[in-house]
mmCIF file of C-alpha atoms and ligand atoms in Angstrom:
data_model
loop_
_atom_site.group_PDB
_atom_site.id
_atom_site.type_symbol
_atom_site.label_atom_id
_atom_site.label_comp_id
_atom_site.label_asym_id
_atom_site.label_seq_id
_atom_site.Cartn_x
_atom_site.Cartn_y
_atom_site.Cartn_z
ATOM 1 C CA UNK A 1 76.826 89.146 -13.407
ATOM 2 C CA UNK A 2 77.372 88.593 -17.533
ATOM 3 C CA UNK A 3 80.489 88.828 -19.736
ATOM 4 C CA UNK A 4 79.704 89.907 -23.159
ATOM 5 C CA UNK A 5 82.266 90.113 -25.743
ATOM 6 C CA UNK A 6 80.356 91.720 -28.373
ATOM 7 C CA UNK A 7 78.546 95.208 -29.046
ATOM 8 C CA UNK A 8 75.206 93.912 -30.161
ATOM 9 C CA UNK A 9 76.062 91.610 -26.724
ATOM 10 C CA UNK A 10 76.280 94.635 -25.269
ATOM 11 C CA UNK A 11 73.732 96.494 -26.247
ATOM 12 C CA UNK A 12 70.877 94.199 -25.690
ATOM 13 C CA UNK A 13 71.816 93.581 -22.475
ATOM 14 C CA UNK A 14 71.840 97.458 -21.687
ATOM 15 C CA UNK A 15 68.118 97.804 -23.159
ATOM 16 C CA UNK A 16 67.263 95.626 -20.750
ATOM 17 C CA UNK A 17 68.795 96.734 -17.906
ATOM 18 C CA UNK A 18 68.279 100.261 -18.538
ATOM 19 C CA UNK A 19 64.875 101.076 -17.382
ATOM 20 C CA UNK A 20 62.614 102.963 -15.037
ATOM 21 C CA UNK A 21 64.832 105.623 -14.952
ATOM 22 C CA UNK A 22 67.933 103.812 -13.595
ATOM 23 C CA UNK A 23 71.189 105.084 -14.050
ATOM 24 C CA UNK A 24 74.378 103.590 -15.213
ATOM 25 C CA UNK A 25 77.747 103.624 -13.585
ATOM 26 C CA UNK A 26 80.350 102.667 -15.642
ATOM 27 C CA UNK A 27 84.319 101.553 -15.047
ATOM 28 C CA UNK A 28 86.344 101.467 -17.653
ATOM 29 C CA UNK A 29 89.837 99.033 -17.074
ATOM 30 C CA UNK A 30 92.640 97.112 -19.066
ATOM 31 C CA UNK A 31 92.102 93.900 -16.456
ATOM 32 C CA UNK A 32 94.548 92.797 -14.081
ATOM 33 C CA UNK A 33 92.512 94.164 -11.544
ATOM 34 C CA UNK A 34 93.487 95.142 -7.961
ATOM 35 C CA UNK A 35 91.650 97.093 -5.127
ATOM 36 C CA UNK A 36 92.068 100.305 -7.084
ATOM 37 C CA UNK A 37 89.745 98.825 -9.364
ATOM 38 C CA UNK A 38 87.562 97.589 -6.916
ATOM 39 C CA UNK A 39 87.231 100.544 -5.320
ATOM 40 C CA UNK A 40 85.775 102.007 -8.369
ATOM 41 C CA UNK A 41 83.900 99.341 -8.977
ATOM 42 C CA UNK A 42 81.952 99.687 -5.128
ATOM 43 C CA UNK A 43 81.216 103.590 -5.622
ATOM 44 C CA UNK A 44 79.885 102.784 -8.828
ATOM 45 C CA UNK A 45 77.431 100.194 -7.357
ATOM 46 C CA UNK A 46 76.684 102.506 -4.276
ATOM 47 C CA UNK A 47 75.595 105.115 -6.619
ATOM 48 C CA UNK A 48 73.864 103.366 -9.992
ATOM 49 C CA UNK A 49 71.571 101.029 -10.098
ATOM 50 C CA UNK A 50 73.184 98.863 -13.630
ATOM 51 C CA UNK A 51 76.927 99.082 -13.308
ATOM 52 C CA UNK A 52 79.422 97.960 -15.957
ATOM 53 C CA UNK A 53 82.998 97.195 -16.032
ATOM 54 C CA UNK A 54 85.115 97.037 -19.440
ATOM 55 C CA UNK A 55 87.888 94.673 -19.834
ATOM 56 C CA UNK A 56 90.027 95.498 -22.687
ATOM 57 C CA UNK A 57 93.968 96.559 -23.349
ATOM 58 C CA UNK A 58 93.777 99.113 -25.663
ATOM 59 C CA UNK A 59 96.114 99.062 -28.351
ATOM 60 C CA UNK A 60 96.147 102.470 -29.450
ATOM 61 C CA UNK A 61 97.387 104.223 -26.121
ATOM 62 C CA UNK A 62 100.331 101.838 -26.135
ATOM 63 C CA UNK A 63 103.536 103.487 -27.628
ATOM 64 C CA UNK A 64 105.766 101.059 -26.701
ATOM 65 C CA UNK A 65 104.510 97.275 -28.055
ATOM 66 C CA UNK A 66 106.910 95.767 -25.595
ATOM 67 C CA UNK A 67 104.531 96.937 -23.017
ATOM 68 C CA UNK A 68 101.670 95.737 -24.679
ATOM 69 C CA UNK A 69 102.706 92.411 -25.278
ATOM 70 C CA UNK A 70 103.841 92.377 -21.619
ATOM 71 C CA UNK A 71 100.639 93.466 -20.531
ATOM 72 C CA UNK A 72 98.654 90.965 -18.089
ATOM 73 C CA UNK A 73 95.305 89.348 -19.405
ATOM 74 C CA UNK A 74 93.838 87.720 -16.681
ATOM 75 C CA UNK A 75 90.111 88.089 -17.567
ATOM 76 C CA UNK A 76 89.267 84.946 -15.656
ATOM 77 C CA UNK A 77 90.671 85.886 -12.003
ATOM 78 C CA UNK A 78 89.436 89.531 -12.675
ATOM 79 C CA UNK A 79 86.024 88.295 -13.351
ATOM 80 C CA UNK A 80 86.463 85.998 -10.015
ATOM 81 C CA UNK A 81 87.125 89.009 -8.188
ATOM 82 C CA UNK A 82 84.308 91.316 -9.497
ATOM 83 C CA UNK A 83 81.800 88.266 -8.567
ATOM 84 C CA UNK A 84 82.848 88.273 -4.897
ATOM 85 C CA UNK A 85 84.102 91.835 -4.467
ATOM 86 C CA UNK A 86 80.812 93.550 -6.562
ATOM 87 C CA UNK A 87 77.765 93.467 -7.287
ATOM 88 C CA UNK A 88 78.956 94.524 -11.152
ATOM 89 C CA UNK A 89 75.789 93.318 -13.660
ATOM 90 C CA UNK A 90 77.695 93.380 -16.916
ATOM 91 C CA UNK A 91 81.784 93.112 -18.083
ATOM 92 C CA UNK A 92 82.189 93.903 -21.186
ATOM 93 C CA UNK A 93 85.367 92.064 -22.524
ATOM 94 C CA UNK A 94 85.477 92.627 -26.140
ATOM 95 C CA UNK A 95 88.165 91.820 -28.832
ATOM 96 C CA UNK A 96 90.389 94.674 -30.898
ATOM 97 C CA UNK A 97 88.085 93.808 -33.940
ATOM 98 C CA UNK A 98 84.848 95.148 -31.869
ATOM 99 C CA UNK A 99 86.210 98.142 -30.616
ATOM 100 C CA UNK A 100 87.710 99.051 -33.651
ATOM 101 C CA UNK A 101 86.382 97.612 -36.642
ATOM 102 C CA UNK A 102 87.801 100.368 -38.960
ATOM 103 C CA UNK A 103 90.980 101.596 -37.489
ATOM 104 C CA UNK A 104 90.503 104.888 -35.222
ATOM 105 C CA UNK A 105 92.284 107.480 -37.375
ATOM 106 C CA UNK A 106 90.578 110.980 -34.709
ATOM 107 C CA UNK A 107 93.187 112.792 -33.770
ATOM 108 C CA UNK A 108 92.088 115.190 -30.483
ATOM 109 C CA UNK A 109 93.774 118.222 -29.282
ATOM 110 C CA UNK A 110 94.276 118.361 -25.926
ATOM 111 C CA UNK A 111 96.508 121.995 -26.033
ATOM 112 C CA UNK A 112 98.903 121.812 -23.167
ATOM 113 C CA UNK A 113 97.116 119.307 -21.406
ATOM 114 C CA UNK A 114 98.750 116.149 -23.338
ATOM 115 C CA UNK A 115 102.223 118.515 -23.760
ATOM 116 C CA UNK A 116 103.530 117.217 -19.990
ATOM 117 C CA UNK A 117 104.393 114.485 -17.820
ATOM 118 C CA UNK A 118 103.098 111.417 -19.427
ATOM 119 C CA UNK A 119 102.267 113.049 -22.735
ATOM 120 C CA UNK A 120 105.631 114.002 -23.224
ATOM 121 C CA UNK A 121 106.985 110.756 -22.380
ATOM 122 C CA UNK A 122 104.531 108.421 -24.046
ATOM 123 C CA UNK A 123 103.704 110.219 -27.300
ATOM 124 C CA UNK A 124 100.535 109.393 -28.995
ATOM 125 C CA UNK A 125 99.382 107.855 -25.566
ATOM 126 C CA UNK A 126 96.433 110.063 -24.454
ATOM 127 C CA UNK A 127 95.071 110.321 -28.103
ATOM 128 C CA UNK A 128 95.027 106.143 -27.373
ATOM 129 C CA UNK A 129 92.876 106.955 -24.225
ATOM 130 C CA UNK A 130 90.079 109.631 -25.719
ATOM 131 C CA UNK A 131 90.096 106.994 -28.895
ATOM 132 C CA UNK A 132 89.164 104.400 -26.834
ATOM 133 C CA UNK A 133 87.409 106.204 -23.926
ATOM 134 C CA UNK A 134 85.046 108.134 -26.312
ATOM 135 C CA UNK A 135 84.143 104.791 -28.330
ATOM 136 C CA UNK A 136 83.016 102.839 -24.814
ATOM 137 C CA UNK A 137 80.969 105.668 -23.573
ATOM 138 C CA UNK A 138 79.370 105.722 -26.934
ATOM 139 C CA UNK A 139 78.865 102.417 -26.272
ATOM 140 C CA UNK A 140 78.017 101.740 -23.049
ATOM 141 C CA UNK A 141 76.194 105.456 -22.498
ATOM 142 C CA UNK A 142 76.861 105.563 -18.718
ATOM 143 C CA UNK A 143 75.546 108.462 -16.700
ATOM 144 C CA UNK A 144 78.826 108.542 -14.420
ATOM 145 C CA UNK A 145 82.078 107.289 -15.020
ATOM 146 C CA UNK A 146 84.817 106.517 -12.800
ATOM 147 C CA UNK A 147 88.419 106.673 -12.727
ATOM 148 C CA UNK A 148 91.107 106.540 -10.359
ATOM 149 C CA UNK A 149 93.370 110.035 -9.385
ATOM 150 C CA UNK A 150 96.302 107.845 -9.867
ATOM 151 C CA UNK A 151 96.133 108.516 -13.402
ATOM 152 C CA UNK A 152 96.240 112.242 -12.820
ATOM 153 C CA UNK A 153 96.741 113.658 -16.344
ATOM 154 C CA UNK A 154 94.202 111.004 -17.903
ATOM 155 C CA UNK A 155 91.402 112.450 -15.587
ATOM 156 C CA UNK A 156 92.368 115.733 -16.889
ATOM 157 C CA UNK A 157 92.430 114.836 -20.336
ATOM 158 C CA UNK A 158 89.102 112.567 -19.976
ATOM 159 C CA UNK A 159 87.401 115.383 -18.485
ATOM 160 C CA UNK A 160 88.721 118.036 -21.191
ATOM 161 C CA UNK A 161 87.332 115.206 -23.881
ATOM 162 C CA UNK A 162 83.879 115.152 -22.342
ATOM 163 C CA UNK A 163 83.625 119.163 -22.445
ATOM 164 C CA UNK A 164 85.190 119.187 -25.776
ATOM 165 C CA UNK A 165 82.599 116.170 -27.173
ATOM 166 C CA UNK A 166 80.103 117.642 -24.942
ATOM 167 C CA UNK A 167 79.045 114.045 -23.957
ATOM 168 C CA UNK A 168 75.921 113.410 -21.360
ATOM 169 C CA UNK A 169 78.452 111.843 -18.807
ATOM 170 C CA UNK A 170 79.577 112.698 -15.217
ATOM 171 C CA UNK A 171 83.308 112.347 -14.786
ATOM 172 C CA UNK A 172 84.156 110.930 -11.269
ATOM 173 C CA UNK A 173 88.161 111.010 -9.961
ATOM 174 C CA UNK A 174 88.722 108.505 -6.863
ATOM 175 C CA UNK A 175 91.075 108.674 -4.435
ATOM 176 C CA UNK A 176 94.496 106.814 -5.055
ATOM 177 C CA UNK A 177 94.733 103.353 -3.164
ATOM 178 C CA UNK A 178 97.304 102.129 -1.605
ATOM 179 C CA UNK A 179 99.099 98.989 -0.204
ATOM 180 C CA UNK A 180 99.296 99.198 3.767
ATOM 181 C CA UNK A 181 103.135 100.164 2.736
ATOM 182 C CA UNK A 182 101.999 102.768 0.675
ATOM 183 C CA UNK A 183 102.923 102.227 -2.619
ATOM 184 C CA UNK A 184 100.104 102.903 -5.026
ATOM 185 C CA UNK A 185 98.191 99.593 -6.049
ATOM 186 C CA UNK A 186 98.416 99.399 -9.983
ATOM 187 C CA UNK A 187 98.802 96.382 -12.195
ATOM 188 C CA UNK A 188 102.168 96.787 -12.965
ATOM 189 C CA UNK A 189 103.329 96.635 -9.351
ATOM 190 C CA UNK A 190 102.795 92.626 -10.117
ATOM 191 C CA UNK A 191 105.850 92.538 -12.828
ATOM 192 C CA UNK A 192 108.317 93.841 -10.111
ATOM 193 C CA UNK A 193 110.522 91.614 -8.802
ATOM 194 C CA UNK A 194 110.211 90.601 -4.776
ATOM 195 C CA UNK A 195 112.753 92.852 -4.128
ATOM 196 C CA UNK A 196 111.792 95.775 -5.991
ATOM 197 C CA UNK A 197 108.001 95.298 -4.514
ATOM 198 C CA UNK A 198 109.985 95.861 -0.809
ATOM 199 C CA UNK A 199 111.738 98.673 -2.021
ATOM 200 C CA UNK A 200 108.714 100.588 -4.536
ATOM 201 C CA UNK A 201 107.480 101.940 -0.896
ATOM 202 C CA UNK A 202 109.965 105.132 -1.311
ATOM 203 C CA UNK A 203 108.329 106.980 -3.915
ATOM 204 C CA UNK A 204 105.510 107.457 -1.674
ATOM 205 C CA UNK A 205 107.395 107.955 1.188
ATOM 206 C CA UNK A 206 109.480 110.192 -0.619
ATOM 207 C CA UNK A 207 106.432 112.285 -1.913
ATOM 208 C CA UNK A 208 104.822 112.039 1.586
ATOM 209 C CA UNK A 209 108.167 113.446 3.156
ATOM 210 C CA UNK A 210 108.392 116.424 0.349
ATOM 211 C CA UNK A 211 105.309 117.808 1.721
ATOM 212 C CA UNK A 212 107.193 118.616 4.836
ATOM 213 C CA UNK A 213 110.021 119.914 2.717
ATOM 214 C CA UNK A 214 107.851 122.047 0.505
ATOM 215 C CA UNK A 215 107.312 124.537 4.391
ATOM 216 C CA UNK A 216 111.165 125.732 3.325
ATOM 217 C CA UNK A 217 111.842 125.025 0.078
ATOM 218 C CA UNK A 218 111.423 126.454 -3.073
ATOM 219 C CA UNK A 219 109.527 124.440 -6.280
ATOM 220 C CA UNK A 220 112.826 123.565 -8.022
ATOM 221 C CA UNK A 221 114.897 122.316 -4.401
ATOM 222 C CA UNK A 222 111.668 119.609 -3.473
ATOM 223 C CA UNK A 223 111.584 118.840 -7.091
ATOM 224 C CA UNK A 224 115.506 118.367 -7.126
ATOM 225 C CA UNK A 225 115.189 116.804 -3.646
ATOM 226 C CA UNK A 226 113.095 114.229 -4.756
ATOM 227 C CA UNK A 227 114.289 112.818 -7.254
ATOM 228 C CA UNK A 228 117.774 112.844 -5.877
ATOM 229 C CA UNK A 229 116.457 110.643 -2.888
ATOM 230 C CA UNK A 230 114.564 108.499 -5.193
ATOM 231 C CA UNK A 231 117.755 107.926 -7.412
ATOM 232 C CA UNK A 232 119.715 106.745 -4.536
ATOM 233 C CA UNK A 233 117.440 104.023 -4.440
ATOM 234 C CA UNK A 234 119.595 101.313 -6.864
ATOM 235 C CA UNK A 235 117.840 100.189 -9.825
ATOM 236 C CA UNK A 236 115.311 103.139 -9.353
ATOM 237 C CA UNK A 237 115.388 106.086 -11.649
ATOM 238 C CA UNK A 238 112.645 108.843 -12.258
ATOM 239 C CA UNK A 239 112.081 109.789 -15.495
ATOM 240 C CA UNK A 240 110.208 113.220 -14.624
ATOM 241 C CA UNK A 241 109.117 114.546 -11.135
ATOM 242 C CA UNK A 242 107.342 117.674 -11.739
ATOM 243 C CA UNK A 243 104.622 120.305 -9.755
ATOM 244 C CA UNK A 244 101.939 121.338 -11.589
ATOM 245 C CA UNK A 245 98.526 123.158 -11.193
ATOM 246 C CA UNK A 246 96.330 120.388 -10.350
ATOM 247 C CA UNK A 247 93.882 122.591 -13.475
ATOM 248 C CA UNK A 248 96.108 123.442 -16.044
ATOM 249 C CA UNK A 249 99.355 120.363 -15.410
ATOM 250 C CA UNK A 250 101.126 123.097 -16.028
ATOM 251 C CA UNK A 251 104.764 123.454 -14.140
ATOM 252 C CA UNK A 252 104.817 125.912 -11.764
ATOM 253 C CA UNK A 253 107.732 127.767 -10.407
ATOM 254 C CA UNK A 254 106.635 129.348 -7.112
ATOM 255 C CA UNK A 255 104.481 127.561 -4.348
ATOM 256 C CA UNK A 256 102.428 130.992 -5.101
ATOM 257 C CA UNK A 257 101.642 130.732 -8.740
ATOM 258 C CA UNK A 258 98.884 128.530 -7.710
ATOM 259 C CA UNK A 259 95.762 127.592 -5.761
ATOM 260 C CA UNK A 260 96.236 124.043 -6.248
ATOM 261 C CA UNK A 261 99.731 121.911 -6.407
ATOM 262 C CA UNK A 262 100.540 118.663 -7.635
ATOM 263 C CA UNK A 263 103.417 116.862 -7.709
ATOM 264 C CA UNK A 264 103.580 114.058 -10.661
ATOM 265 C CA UNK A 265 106.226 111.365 -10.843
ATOM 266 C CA UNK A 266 107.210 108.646 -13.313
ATOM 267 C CA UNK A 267 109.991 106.165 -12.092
ATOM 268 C CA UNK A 268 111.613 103.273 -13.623
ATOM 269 C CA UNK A 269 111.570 100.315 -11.357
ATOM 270 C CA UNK A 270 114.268 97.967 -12.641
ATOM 271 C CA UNK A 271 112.763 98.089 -16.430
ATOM 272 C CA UNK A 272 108.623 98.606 -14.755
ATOM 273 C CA UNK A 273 107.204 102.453 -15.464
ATOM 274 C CA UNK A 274 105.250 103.104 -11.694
ATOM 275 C CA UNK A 275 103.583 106.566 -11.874
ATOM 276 C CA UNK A 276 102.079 108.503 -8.506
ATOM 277 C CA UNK A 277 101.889 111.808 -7.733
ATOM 278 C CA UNK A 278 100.623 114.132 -4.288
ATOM 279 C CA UNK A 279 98.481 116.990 -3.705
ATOM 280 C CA UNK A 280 100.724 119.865 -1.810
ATOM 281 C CA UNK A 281 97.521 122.040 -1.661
ATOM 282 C CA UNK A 282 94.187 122.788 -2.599
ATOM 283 C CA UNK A 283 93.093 125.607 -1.761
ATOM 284 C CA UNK A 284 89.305 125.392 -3.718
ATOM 285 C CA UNK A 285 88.931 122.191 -1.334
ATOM 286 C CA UNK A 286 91.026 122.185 1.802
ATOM 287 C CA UNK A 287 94.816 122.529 3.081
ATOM 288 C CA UNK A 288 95.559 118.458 3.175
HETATM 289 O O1 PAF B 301 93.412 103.680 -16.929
HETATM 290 C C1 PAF B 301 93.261 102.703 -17.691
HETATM 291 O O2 PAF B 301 93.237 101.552 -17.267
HETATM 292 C C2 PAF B 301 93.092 102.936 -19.177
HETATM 293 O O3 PAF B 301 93.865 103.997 -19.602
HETATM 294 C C3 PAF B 301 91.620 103.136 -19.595
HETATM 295 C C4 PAF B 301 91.019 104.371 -18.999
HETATM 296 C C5 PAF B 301 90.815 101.912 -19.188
HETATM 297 C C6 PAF B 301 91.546 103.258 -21.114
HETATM 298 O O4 PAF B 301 92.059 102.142 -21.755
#
């Protein structure tokens, strides 16, 4: 395994890796990484023959600096954990100045995709993700990419990008992971307090519980539901529950306007943004 900071770095490394037909899996991550990550990481390496992970905290998706400032860099212990977790060939840690050596002024248009959930909320903060998702495929040229179904609405809006850049890449969404508790492993789960960490378990038992509810209740009484029991929690508060067509993200009203239901939360934890979300239905796949 190598850590290259630089695009020529990069590069060279990737011309010499990249031969006799073998294919590149890529994973693209801000660091701090957890078994989420790892995950990723291992289906990449069971399905590629070079595999790459990026390490970088991209400014641009960031509309609160707070958060960015507050974001972990841990590059060493995440490079530690590849070693022994992977078998990873290449991270690819570079600075701001490398990604974007003139700033990255493309504005996408994601229609209603980016309208919802998250994009309403964090303004500006897909745009951040296609900037910076776009430049490491064009620099890393991976033949499959993965990325976690935590992130709901970035899969979406990654895959949209690829069809509407028409890129040579194969967009793969992995199943959440979880702590044996059940909350949903992500980085920021470290900055809650001890207390908090106990008590983050409800929003998953909460969404695991609404399926149940969903059997006799309409769209708006599990959304209302939910949230209410999530409230009670103290120091908890969600900032948008909402049940969408896993396709479009678009609400729906009636468990019958689609084929495929989401439900997509956002709660404050004390002052730490966790996001999760559950799949009611799927009809194209199966009836979990
Ligand atoms: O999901 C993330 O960690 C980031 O949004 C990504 C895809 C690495 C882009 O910075």
């Amino acid at each position: 395994m190598v850590i290259v900071h630089t695009v020529k770095e990069l590069c060279d490394m990737l011309n010499s890796l990249r031969v006799d037909g073998r294919t590149v899996g890529f994973v693209p991550t801000m660091g701090a990484l957890h078994y989420g990550h790892i995950s990723l990481v291992k289906q990449s390496c069971m399905e590629n023959q070079v595999n790459v992970v990026s390490i970088f905290v991209n400014p641009t998706q960031f509309n609160d600096q707070n958060d960015l400032i507050k974001y972990p860099r841990t590059l060493e212990c995440d490079s530690v954990m590849l070693e022994k977790e992977t078998s990873v060939d290449v991270i690819f840690a570079p600075s701001v100045e490398e990604i974007y050596p003139e700033p990255d002024t493309r504005t996408f248009d994601f229609g209603m995709l980016d309208k919802v959930m998250e994009g309403k909320f964090r303004p500006g903060h897909f745009n951040g993700v296609a900037q910076v998702v776009s430049r490491l495929f064009e620099l890393v040229k991976p033949d499959v990419a993965y990325f976690g179904e935590k992130d709901f609405q970035q899969l979406a809006i990654i895959r949209e990008m690829v069809k509407q850049l028409n890129l040579p890449v194969k967009i793969k969404g992995m199943p959440i992971i979880r702590d044996a508790n059940g909350l949903a492993m992500s980085s920021r789960n470290e900055r809650l307090s001890e207390d908090e960490r106990k008590r983050a378990p409800i929003i998953y038992k909460t969404l695991s519980a609404s399926k149940d509810w969903m059997k006799q209740n309409t769209v708006e009484s599990v959304i209302n539901k939910v949230i209410e029991e999530i409230n009670n929690e103290p120091g908890f508060e969600v900032e948008y529950y909402e049940i969408v067509d896993g396709n479009t993200l678009q609400p729906i009203n009636s468990w019958t306007d689609t084929d495929y239901a989401v439900g997509c939360i956002a709660v404050f934890c004390g002052d730490v943004r966790l996001i999760d979300n559950i799949t009611y239905f799927n009809n194209n796949e199966d009836f979990s």
